[in-house]
Coordinates of C-alpha atoms in Angstrom, one line a residue:
M1 CA 66.4 -59.0 -33.0
Q2 CA 63.1 -61.1 -33.4
K3 CA 60.5 -59.0 -32.7
Y4 CA 61.4 -54.8 -32.5
P5 CA 60.3 -53.0 -29.1
R6 CA 57.9 -50.4 -28.7
W7 CA 59.1 -47.9 -27.3
P8 CA 57.8 -45.2 -25.7
N9 CA 59.8 -41.8 -26.9
L10 CA 63.9 -41.2 -29.1
A11 CA 65.9 -40.8 -25.5
T12 CA 63.9 -44.0 -23.5
M13 CA 65.0 -46.2 -26.9
M14 CA 68.6 -44.6 -26.2
F15 CA 68.7 -45.7 -22.3
D16 CA 67.3 -49.0 -22.6
R17 CA 69.8 -50.0 -25.1
A18 CA 72.3 -48.8 -23.5
K19 CA 71.2 -50.2 -21.0
S20 CA 70.4 -54.2 -22.4
W21 CA 74.1 -54.2 -23.5
P22 CA 76.7 -52.0 -21.9
D23 CA 79.5 -53.0 -22.6
R24 CA 79.2 -53.3 -26.4
P25 CA 80.8 -51.3 -28.8
M26 CA 78.4 -48.6 -30.0
L27 CA 80.8 -45.1 -31.5
R28 CA 83.3 -45.2 -33.0
A29 CA 85.6 -42.7 -34.5
W30 CA 89.7 -41.2 -35.6
R31 CA 90.8 -39.8 -33.0
G32 CA 94.2 -39.4 -32.1
G33 CA 95.9 -41.8 -35.5
A34 CA 93.3 -44.5 -34.6
W35 CA 90.1 -45.4 -34.0
Q36 CA 88.4 -44.8 -31.3
S37 CA 85.5 -46.7 -30.0
M38 CA 83.0 -45.7 -26.9
S39 CA 80.6 -48.7 -25.3
W40 CA 76.9 -47.8 -24.8
G41 CA 77.0 -47.3 -21.1
V42 CA 79.6 -44.8 -21.3
F43 CA 77.2 -43.2 -23.5
A44 CA 74.6 -43.3 -21.4
R45 CA 76.8 -41.4 -19.0
Q46 CA 77.6 -38.5 -20.8
A47 CA 74.0 -38.6 -22.7
A48 CA 73.1 -37.5 -18.5
S49 CA 75.5 -35.7 -17.8
V50 CA 75.3 -33.6 -20.9
A51 CA 71.6 -32.8 -20.5
R52 CA 71.6 -31.9 -16.2
G53 CA 74.7 -29.3 -17.3
L54 CA 72.4 -28.5 -20.1
R55 CA 69.7 -27.6 -18.1
A56 CA 71.9 -26.3 -15.4
A57 CA 73.1 -23.9 -18.4
G58 CA 69.3 -22.3 -17.8
V59 CA 67.6 -25.4 -21.1
K60 CA 65.1 -25.8 -20.6
A61 CA 62.0 -28.3 -22.0
G62 CA 60.0 -26.9 -25.0
D63 CA 63.6 -24.9 -25.5
R64 CA 64.8 -25.4 -29.5
V65 CA 69.1 -25.9 -29.8
L66 CA 70.7 -25.1 -32.2
I67 CA 73.3 -28.4 -33.4
V68 CA 76.0 -27.2 -35.8
A69 CA 79.1 -30.0 -36.3
E70 CA 80.4 -32.6 -38.1
N71 CA 79.3 -36.7 -37.7
R72 CA 81.0 -37.6 -34.1
P73 CA 79.8 -39.0 -31.2
E74 CA 79.1 -36.7 -29.7
Y75 CA 75.8 -36.1 -31.7
P76 CA 73.3 -38.8 -30.6
I77 CA 75.1 -37.6 -27.0
A78 CA 74.1 -33.7 -27.7
E79 CA 70.8 -35.4 -29.7
T80 CA 69.2 -38.1 -26.7
A81 CA 70.6 -35.4 -23.9
L82 CA 68.1 -32.7 -25.1
L83 CA 65.9 -35.6 -25.9
A84 CA 66.0 -36.2 -22.3
I85 CA 65.0 -32.9 -20.8
Q86 CA 62.1 -32.2 -23.7
A87 CA 64.4 -29.7 -25.8
V88 CA 64.9 -30.4 -29.3
P89 CA 67.0 -30.2 -30.8
V90 CA 67.5 -28.3 -34.7
P91 CA 69.7 -30.2 -36.6
A92 CA 71.5 -27.2 -39.1
Y93 CA 74.3 -27.8 -41.9
T94 CA 78.0 -27.4 -41.4
T95 CA 77.7 -25.9 -44.7
N96 CA 74.9 -23.2 -43.7
T97 CA 75.7 -19.5 -44.5
V98 CA 75.7 -16.4 -41.7
T99 CA 72.4 -16.1 -43.7
D100 CA 71.0 -19.1 -43.3
H101 CA 71.8 -19.7 -39.6
A102 CA 70.9 -16.7 -38.9
H103 CA 67.2 -17.4 -40.1
V104 CA 67.0 -20.7 -38.6
L105 CA 67.5 -19.0 -35.4
R106 CA 65.0 -16.1 -35.6
D107 CA 62.5 -18.7 -37.7
A108 CA 63.0 -21.4 -34.7
G109 CA 63.4 -18.1 -31.2
V110 CA 66.7 -20.5 -31.4
R111 CA 68.5 -19.1 -27.7
A112 CA 70.7 -22.1 -27.5
A113 CA 73.6 -23.8 -29.7
I114 CA 75.7 -27.2 -29.2
V115 CA 78.7 -26.7 -32.3
S116 CA 81.8 -28.2 -32.7
S117 CA 84.8 -26.0 -34.0
A118 CA 86.1 -22.7 -34.0
A119 CA 85.1 -21.9 -37.5
L120 CA 81.5 -23.0 -37.2
A121 CA 80.8 -21.6 -34.0
G122 CA 81.9 -18.5 -35.7
R123 CA 79.1 -18.2 -38.7
V124 CA 76.8 -19.3 -35.4
R125 CA 77.9 -16.3 -33.6
A126 CA 77.6 -13.9 -36.1
A127 CA 73.8 -14.6 -37.2
A128 CA 73.2 -14.5 -33.3
E129 CA 74.0 -11.0 -33.8
Q130 CA 71.1 -10.6 -36.2
T131 CA 69.4 -12.2 -33.9
G132 CA 69.2 -11.1 -30.3
G133 CA 72.5 -13.5 -29.5
L134 CA 72.8 -16.6 -27.2
D135 CA 71.4 -17.4 -24.0
V136 CA 74.2 -21.2 -24.0
L137 CA 77.4 -21.9 -26.2
V138 CA 78.6 -25.3 -25.9
T139 CA 81.5 -26.1 -27.8
M140 CA 83.5 -29.3 -29.3
E141 CA 86.5 -27.7 -28.7
D142 CA 87.7 -25.3 -26.0
I143 CA 86.6 -22.0 -27.2
P144 CA 86.8 -18.7 -25.2
G145 CA 84.2 -17.6 -24.3
A146 CA 81.7 -20.7 -24.2
T147 CA 81.0 -23.5 -22.4
A148 CA 83.4 -26.6 -23.2
W149 CA 82.0 -30.1 -24.2
G150 CA 84.1 -31.6 -21.8
S151 CA 82.9 -29.2 -18.5
L152 CA 79.4 -31.3 -19.6
I153 CA 79.8 -35.1 -19.9
A154 CA 81.8 -34.6 -16.1
D155 CA 79.5 -36.0 -14.4
D156 CA 80.0 -39.6 -14.6
R157 CA 76.9 -40.5 -11.9
P158 CA 74.9 -43.0 -13.8
A159 CA 71.6 -42.1 -15.5
D160 CA 69.0 -43.3 -13.6
D161 CA 67.8 -40.5 -12.7
I162 CA 67.7 -38.6 -16.4
V163 CA 66.7 -42.4 -17.7
A164 CA 63.7 -41.6 -15.1
E165 CA 62.7 -38.6 -16.3
A166 CA 62.4 -39.6 -19.7
E167 CA 60.8 -42.6 -19.6
K168 CA 57.2 -39.3 -19.0
I169 CA 57.9 -38.7 -22.5
D170 CA 55.2 -39.2 -25.0
G171 CA 54.9 -39.8 -28.4
E172 CA 53.9 -37.1 -30.2
T173 CA 56.6 -34.9 -28.1
L174 CA 58.1 -32.9 -30.8
A175 CA 61.6 -34.9 -31.6
C176 CA 63.5 -32.5 -33.8
L177 CA 63.2 -29.4 -35.7
I178 CA 65.0 -30.3 -39.5
Y179 CA 64.8 -26.7 -41.7
T180 CA 63.9 -27.4 -45.4
S181 CA 63.8 -26.1 -48.2
G182 CA 60.5 -24.7 -49.7
T183 CA 59.0 -23.1 -52.5
G184 CA 58.8 -19.7 -51.7
G185 CA 62.6 -19.9 -51.4
A186 CA 62.9 -19.2 -47.5
A187 CA 63.7 -23.2 -45.6
K188 CA 60.6 -24.2 -43.3
G189 CA 60.9 -26.2 -39.9
V190 CA 59.5 -29.9 -40.0
M191 CA 58.3 -30.1 -36.6
L192 CA 59.2 -34.6 -36.1
P193 CA 57.8 -35.7 -32.8
H194 CA 59.1 -39.2 -31.5
R195 CA 56.6 -40.7 -33.0
A196 CA 56.9 -40.0 -36.8
I197 CA 61.0 -41.5 -35.9
L198 CA 60.1 -44.0 -33.6
S199 CA 58.0 -45.2 -37.4
N200 CA 60.6 -45.4 -39.8
C201 CA 62.6 -47.3 -37.7
R202 CA 59.7 -49.6 -36.8
G203 CA 58.7 -49.9 -40.3
A204 CA 62.6 -50.4 -41.9
F205 CA 63.1 -53.2 -39.4
E206 CA 60.7 -55.0 -40.4
L207 CA 61.6 -53.8 -44.3
L208 CA 64.8 -55.1 -44.2
R209 CA 64.4 -58.3 -41.7
P210 CA 65.1 -60.5 -44.7
L211 CA 69.1 -59.4 -43.9
G212 CA 69.0 -60.8 -40.4
L213 CA 69.6 -58.3 -38.9
G214 CA 72.3 -58.3 -35.9
N215 CA 75.9 -57.3 -34.9
E216 CA 75.3 -54.3 -37.8
I217 CA 78.5 -51.7 -38.4
Y218 CA 77.2 -49.3 -40.1
L219 CA 79.6 -46.3 -42.0
S220 CA 78.1 -43.0 -41.2
F221 CA 79.0 -40.2 -43.7
L222 CA 76.0 -38.1 -45.0
P223 CA 74.7 -35.3 -42.8
L224 CA 73.2 -35.9 -39.4
S225 CA 71.6 -32.5 -40.3
H226 CA 69.9 -34.5 -43.4
S227 CA 66.9 -35.8 -42.1
Y228 CA 67.5 -39.5 -44.2
E229 CA 71.1 -39.6 -41.9
H230 CA 69.8 -37.9 -38.8
T231 CA 66.0 -41.5 -39.2
C232 CA 68.2 -44.4 -40.9
G233 CA 71.8 -43.5 -40.0
Q234 CA 72.1 -42.8 -36.3
F235 CA 68.4 -44.1 -34.6
F236 CA 67.4 -46.9 -36.9
L237 CA 70.8 -48.1 -36.6
L238 CA 71.7 -48.0 -33.3
S239 CA 67.9 -48.5 -31.9
L240 CA 69.7 -52.6 -33.1
G241 CA 72.3 -52.6 -31.1
A242 CA 74.8 -51.3 -34.3
E243 CA 78.8 -49.9 -33.5
V244 CA 78.2 -46.8 -35.7
V245 CA 80.9 -45.8 -37.0
Y246 CA 81.8 -42.2 -38.6
A247 CA 83.7 -41.5 -41.5
R248 CA 87.1 -39.1 -41.4
G249 CA 85.3 -37.3 -44.6
L250 CA 84.5 -37.9 -48.3
E251 CA 88.5 -37.7 -49.2
H252 CA 89.3 -41.2 -46.7
L253 CA 85.9 -42.9 -47.4
A254 CA 87.4 -45.7 -49.2
A255 CA 90.3 -46.5 -46.8
D256 CA 87.5 -46.7 -44.2
L257 CA 85.2 -49.0 -46.4
A258 CA 88.3 -51.3 -46.5
A259 CA 89.8 -50.4 -43.2
V260 CA 85.9 -50.5 -40.9
R261 CA 84.3 -53.2 -43.9
P262 CA 80.3 -51.9 -43.2
T263 CA 77.5 -54.6 -42.9
I264 CA 75.2 -51.7 -43.5
I265 CA 75.8 -47.6 -45.1
T266 CA 73.5 -45.4 -46.4
V267 CA 74.0 -44.1 -49.8
V268 CA 72.6 -41.2 -52.1
P269 CA 73.0 -41.4 -56.0
R270 CA 75.5 -39.5 -57.1
I271 CA 77.9 -41.5 -54.5
L272 CA 77.1 -44.7 -56.2
E273 CA 77.1 -43.0 -59.9
V274 CA 80.9 -41.9 -59.2
F275 CA 82.1 -45.0 -57.7
C276 CA 80.4 -46.6 -61.2
D277 CA 81.7 -44.3 -63.3
R278 CA 85.6 -44.6 -62.2
A279 CA 85.1 -48.7 -61.7
R280 CA 84.1 -48.3 -66.4
A281 CA 87.2 -46.3 -66.1
Q282 CA 89.4 -48.2 -64.2
M283 CA 88.9 -50.8 -66.2
A284 CA 89.4 -49.8 -69.5
R285 CA 92.6 -48.5 -68.7
E286 CA 93.4 -52.7 -68.3
K287 CA 95.0 -54.8 -69.9
P288 CA 92.8 -56.4 -72.6
L289 CA 91.3 -60.1 -71.2
R290 CA 90.8 -58.4 -67.5
Q291 CA 88.5 -55.8 -69.2
W292 CA 87.1 -58.5 -71.2
L293 CA 86.4 -61.0 -67.8
F294 CA 84.6 -57.5 -66.5
G295 CA 82.7 -57.6 -69.1
V296 CA 81.7 -60.2 -69.6
A297 CA 81.2 -60.4 -66.1
L298 CA 77.8 -57.7 -66.2
E299 CA 76.9 -59.0 -68.2
C300 CA 76.0 -62.6 -67.0
G301 CA 75.1 -60.0 -64.0
L302 CA 72.6 -58.0 -66.0
R303 CA 71.3 -61.1 -67.1
R304 CA 70.5 -62.4 -63.7
V305 CA 69.7 -59.0 -62.6
D306 CA 67.0 -58.6 -65.2
G307 CA 65.9 -62.7 -65.2
A308 CA 67.6 -63.4 -68.8
Q309 CA 69.3 -66.1 -67.8
R310 CA 71.1 -67.8 -70.5
W311 CA 71.7 -72.0 -69.7
F312 CA 75.7 -71.0 -69.3
D313 CA 75.3 -68.5 -66.9
P314 CA 74.4 -70.2 -63.4
L315 CA 77.5 -72.2 -64.4
L316 CA 79.8 -69.4 -65.2
H317 CA 78.4 -67.1 -62.8
P318 CA 80.6 -68.5 -59.1
L319 CA 83.8 -68.4 -61.9
L320 CA 83.4 -64.8 -62.7
D321 CA 82.4 -63.8 -59.3
R322 CA 84.8 -65.0 -58.2
L323 CA 87.2 -63.1 -60.2
V324 CA 85.5 -59.8 -60.8
G325 CA 82.5 -59.3 -58.6
N326 CA 84.5 -60.6 -55.2
K327 CA 86.6 -57.0 -56.2
I328 CA 84.4 -54.7 -56.5
R329 CA 82.0 -56.2 -53.3
A330 CA 86.4 -55.6 -51.7
R331 CA 85.6 -52.3 -52.2
F332 CA 82.9 -51.5 -49.8
G333 CA 84.3 -54.0 -47.1
G334 CA 83.6 -57.2 -48.2
H335 CA 80.6 -57.2 -45.6
L336 CA 78.5 -55.4 -46.7
K337 CA 74.3 -57.4 -46.7
A338 CA 72.9 -54.1 -48.0
L339 CA 73.5 -50.0 -48.8
V340 CA 70.4 -48.4 -49.0
S341 CA 70.0 -45.6 -51.0
G342 CA 67.9 -42.0 -51.1
G343 CA 67.8 -38.6 -50.2
A344 CA 67.2 -38.6 -54.5
R345 CA 66.2 -40.4 -57.6
L346 CA 68.7 -43.5 -58.3
D347 CA 69.4 -44.5 -62.2
P348 CA 68.1 -47.6 -62.8
D349 CA 71.5 -48.5 -64.9
V350 CA 74.0 -47.6 -61.7
G351 CA 71.5 -49.8 -59.5
K352 CA 72.0 -52.7 -61.5
F353 CA 75.5 -52.3 -62.0
F354 CA 75.8 -52.6 -58.4
L355 CA 73.4 -56.0 -58.1
A356 CA 75.0 -57.7 -61.0
F357 CA 78.1 -57.6 -58.6
G358 CA 76.2 -59.6 -55.9
L359 CA 75.2 -55.8 -54.1
K360 CA 72.1 -55.3 -53.2
I361 CA 70.8 -51.8 -53.3
I362 CA 67.8 -50.9 -51.9
Q363 CA 66.7 -48.0 -53.1
G364 CA 63.7 -46.1 -50.6
Y365 CA 61.8 -42.6 -51.3
G366 CA 60.2 -40.5 -48.6
Q367 CA 60.3 -36.5 -47.4
T368 CA 61.3 -34.8 -43.8
E369 CA 57.6 -34.4 -43.7
A370 CA 57.1 -37.6 -43.4
G371 CA 60.2 -39.2 -40.6
P372 CA 61.6 -38.5 -44.0
V373 CA 61.1 -42.3 -45.1
I374 CA 58.5 -43.7 -46.8
S375 CA 58.7 -46.7 -48.6
A376 CA 61.5 -49.4 -50.2
N377 CA 62.3 -51.7 -51.8
P378 CA 62.1 -55.1 -50.1
P379 CA 66.0 -56.6 -50.0
E380 CA 64.8 -59.7 -51.0
A381 CA 63.2 -58.9 -54.8
I382 CA 64.9 -55.5 -55.7
R383 CA 63.3 -53.8 -58.5
V384 CA 65.4 -50.1 -59.6
E385 CA 63.2 -49.3 -61.8
T386 CA 60.4 -48.3 -58.5
V387 CA 60.9 -47.0 -55.4
G388 CA 59.8 -49.9 -53.0
H389 CA 56.9 -51.4 -51.8
V390 CA 55.8 -48.5 -48.1
L391 CA 57.0 -49.3 -44.8
E392 CA 54.2 -50.6 -42.6
G393 CA 51.9 -48.8 -40.6
V394 CA 52.2 -46.0 -43.6
D395 CA 48.4 -45.5 -45.1
L396 CA 48.9 -44.1 -48.8
R397 CA 47.3 -43.9 -51.4
I398 CA 47.4 -42.8 -55.2
A399 CA 44.8 -39.2 -55.6
D400 CA 43.2 -38.3 -58.7
D401 CA 45.6 -36.1 -60.2
G402 CA 48.1 -38.7 -60.3
E403 CA 50.0 -37.8 -56.1
I404 CA 50.8 -39.3 -53.5
L405 CA 49.4 -38.8 -50.4
V406 CA 50.3 -40.7 -47.1
R407 CA 49.0 -40.8 -43.6
G408 CA 50.1 -42.9 -40.2
D409 CA 52.2 -42.0 -37.6
L410 CA 55.3 -40.9 -39.7
V411 CA 53.5 -38.0 -40.7
M412 CA 54.7 -34.4 -39.1
Q413 CA 53.1 -32.0 -37.1
G414 CA 54.2 -29.8 -39.5
Y415 CA 55.7 -26.4 -40.4
W416 CA 57.2 -24.2 -37.1
G417 CA 55.4 -21.3 -37.2
Q418 CA 53.0 -21.6 -40.8
P419 CA 49.6 -22.4 -40.4
A420 CA 48.7 -21.4 -42.9
A421 CA 51.5 -23.7 -44.7
T422 CA 50.7 -27.0 -42.8
A423 CA 47.5 -26.4 -44.0
A424 CA 47.5 -26.6 -47.3
V425 CA 50.3 -30.3 -47.3
I426 CA 48.5 -32.4 -44.5
R427 CA 44.5 -32.5 -45.5
D428 CA 42.4 -34.5 -43.4
G429 CA 45.3 -36.2 -41.7
W430 CA 46.7 -37.0 -45.0
L431 CA 50.2 -35.0 -45.7
H432 CA 50.0 -34.5 -50.0
T433 CA 53.8 -34.9 -51.4
G434 CA 53.1 -33.3 -54.2
D435 CA 55.3 -36.4 -55.9
I436 CA 53.3 -38.0 -59.1
G437 CA 53.3 -41.6 -58.6
A438 CA 52.0 -44.7 -59.5
I439 CA 51.3 -48.2 -57.7
D440 CA 51.7 -51.7 -60.6
T441 CA 49.8 -54.8 -59.7
D442 CA 53.4 -56.1 -57.5
R443 CA 52.4 -52.8 -54.7
Y444 CA 56.2 -51.4 -56.1
L445 CA 55.6 -47.9 -55.4
R446 CA 56.6 -45.9 -58.9
I447 CA 57.4 -41.8 -58.6
T448 CA 56.7 -40.4 -62.5
D449 CA 57.4 -36.1 -62.1
R450 CA 57.7 -34.3 -59.3
K451 CA 54.4 -31.4 -58.7
K452 CA 56.6 -29.2 -56.5
D453 CA 59.3 -26.9 -57.5
I454 CA 62.0 -27.6 -55.3
I455 CA 65.2 -29.0 -57.2
V456 CA 67.0 -32.6 -55.3
L457 CA 70.0 -32.4 -56.4
S458 CA 71.8 -36.3 -57.1
G459 CA 73.9 -35.9 -53.3
G460 CA 70.0 -36.1 -52.2
D461 CA 70.5 -32.1 -50.9
N462 CA 67.1 -29.9 -51.5
V463 CA 67.4 -26.5 -53.5
S464 CA 64.7 -23.5 -53.8
P465 CA 65.0 -22.8 -57.7
A466 CA 62.9 -19.2 -56.1
R467 CA 65.0 -18.0 -53.9
V468 CA 67.8 -18.7 -56.3
E469 CA 66.9 -16.6 -59.4
G470 CA 65.6 -14.2 -57.2
M471 CA 68.8 -13.3 -55.7
L472 CA 70.4 -14.1 -59.1
T473 CA 67.9 -11.2 -60.4
G474 CA 68.4 -9.1 -57.9
E475 CA 71.3 -8.1 -59.3
G476 CA 71.5 -5.3 -61.9
E477 CA 73.1 -7.6 -64.8
I478 CA 70.2 -10.2 -64.9
A479 CA 67.5 -9.3 -66.2
Q480 CA 66.4 -13.6 -65.9
A481 CA 66.9 -16.3 -64.2
V482 CA 66.0 -19.9 -64.2
V483 CA 68.7 -22.3 -62.5
A484 CA 68.3 -26.8 -63.3
G485 CA 69.5 -29.3 -61.7
E486 CA 67.3 -32.1 -60.8
G487 CA 68.8 -35.2 -60.2
Q488 CA 72.8 -33.9 -61.1
A489 CA 75.3 -32.9 -59.2
G490 CA 75.4 -29.5 -59.0
V491 CA 73.4 -26.5 -59.7
C492 CA 73.3 -24.7 -63.3
A493 CA 71.6 -21.4 -64.6
L494 CA 70.0 -19.9 -68.0
L495 CA 70.5 -16.6 -67.8
V496 CA 69.1 -13.6 -69.5
P497 CA 71.8 -10.3 -68.9
A498 CA 69.3 -7.1 -68.6
E499 CA 69.9 -4.3 -71.7
G500 CA 73.8 -3.4 -72.1
A501 CA 75.1 -6.5 -70.0
G502 CA 77.4 -8.4 -71.4
M503 CA 78.2 -12.1 -71.0
A504 CA 81.8 -10.3 -68.4
G505 CA 78.7 -9.0 -66.7
V506 CA 76.4 -11.5 -66.4
A507 CA 79.6 -14.1 -65.2
A508 CA 80.5 -10.8 -62.1
A509 CA 76.7 -10.8 -61.3
V510 CA 76.8 -14.8 -60.6
A511 CA 80.2 -14.7 -58.7
R512 CA 78.5 -12.2 -56.1
V513 CA 75.7 -14.6 -56.2
N514 CA 77.4 -17.5 -55.4
A515 CA 79.6 -15.8 -52.5
R516 CA 75.9 -15.5 -50.5
L517 CA 74.7 -18.5 -51.4
S518 CA 75.7 -22.0 -49.8
V519 CA 77.8 -24.9 -51.2
I520 CA 74.9 -26.8 -52.4
E521 CA 73.2 -23.8 -54.3
R522 CA 76.0 -22.2 -56.2
V523 CA 75.6 -22.5 -59.6
R524 CA 78.4 -24.1 -61.5
K525 CA 78.2 -23.2 -65.1
H526 CA 75.5 -20.7 -66.5
A527 CA 74.7 -19.9 -70.4
L528 CA 73.1 -16.7 -71.5
V529 CA 69.9 -16.7 -73.8
E530 CA 66.8 -15.1 -75.8
P531 CA 64.3 -13.5 -73.4
F532 CA 61.8 -15.9 -71.9
T533 CA 58.3 -14.3 -73.9
V534 CA 54.8 -14.6 -73.9
E535 CA 55.1 -14.9 -76.9
N536 CA 57.6 -18.2 -77.3
G537 CA 55.8 -19.5 -74.6
L538 CA 57.9 -19.0 -72.3
L539 CA 55.7 -16.9 -70.0
T540 CA 52.8 -16.4 -68.8
A541 CA 49.6 -14.1 -70.1
T542 CA 50.3 -12.7 -66.1
H543 CA 54.5 -12.9 -67.5
K544 CA 55.8 -15.7 -64.9
I545 CA 58.1 -17.9 -66.3
R546 CA 56.8 -21.2 -67.0
R547 CA 60.7 -22.9 -66.0
G548 CA 59.6 -25.9 -67.3
L549 CA 58.5 -25.5 -70.2
V550 CA 61.9 -22.7 -70.4
I551 CA 63.7 -26.2 -68.9
K552 CA 62.3 -28.4 -71.3
A553 CA 63.4 -25.7 -74.1
Y554 CA 66.6 -26.1 -73.2
A555 CA 67.3 -29.8 -72.7
E556 CA 69.8 -30.5 -75.0
L557 CA 72.5 -27.0 -73.3
L558 CA 71.5 -27.3 -69.8
A559 CA 72.8 -31.3 -70.6
R560 CA 76.3 -29.7 -71.5
L561 CA 75.4 -27.5 -68.8
H562 CA 75.8 -30.3 -66.3
V563 CA 79.0 -31.8 -68.1

């Protein structure tokens, strides 16, 4: 593809690609013990059929429709169908609790839902009982009392009527409502119009053009309810005409990489960290000669990455690459053009490990409120300690206090039903990201600090400390709480016990709170500490906990907890 088309909306983009490549494989999933593919032409007919069926069931333009499903072909079919009739998809995590779902249903005024399994439908139904019920419930498995997915895709007519209708939708129309944690604890609905996601897609295409984008194969395993995978792994890759293959789950990821042999994957840093640790651990069990070869290959590769090659490295590298590098790359299928890392900060040493063995790690930066991609490293000039250049079409400046401000088509319309919260982050057209950064002389952006308190785990998930801390201190055994986990695999807590409460009582309280939290929010480990007071500097004069100072004061203890 030499030039990226300018589509008016996402539904038209999907149908246009289907018209161009009706017989090309589009979606692949593991069904009945084998990989099964769906063509673009079948996709278009099914999306149009679902659009007609949802409308007949009562779904109207502007209606918010919850989607709770694993990554599977039905996901983009459902989204395209909803977009074509101007309904608003509301992606939700499969790990959401009943309480999480109830908040979204109530806040967004959701009256319809599309759910994959009976177990997930049970949670959605329980949440709906708290919010006034659902008018429409579609399930991908046959479940009593729900509309079966099979009945929605039964209309095999050409998509012409739905395609013509979709072409009238403009870029300012709301394309999705994605809920993300806020500092106040309750998740806010980020309103992303078509223009925001299309802007991200165009910018990503221009940035990645040097890779020679063509007939790509993409393995999708990050949750589609996360804006990163939703925009990049779904709409961007499909806009290129890539075949999207849905992984069977993280437990099968190694086998799926070998079988699918993708050319591009998106990852979060935690996955790369685990791979790096396992590769080193496995090598430590090998015979001395293989350990030596691995060490020499890594050192040679790192010198090349750092621009500090010795005179003999260019002679040594081809041999070491055949003996060691090929084996490392083979674990990812052997055909990767790039691993695109986002959702959380990537440790530069981990990034350099992969670059040393010839795997391009393209680290990016963004947030849901910006589509979500703001910047990424150019593949021909990667600097792993940075988050690269801003995408084409993005205006970025650094405020006087160092905060990163962003403007352009990628910026959200605002937070659903929260004009005050919207006005607080979008001022004079500029999105205030809450992150502190700097731009160097070569236009590379560096993130130096976080202005916001939101914890971003190494897997890219957002956790609101205020929410978790509030629930902990709501238990009688816990007087004060600070949770931490920025860049870590999970959340740990520093707890001050209430008077008379012992270790067992606090542990029981933590267990009760964890039972009400989603998987990513649960406190994995905790420690009891001395009270936070004005006298020791850990409380303000108005008795607010100084979270940053507490985390700094207990840095060594937290480091042990996170091991």
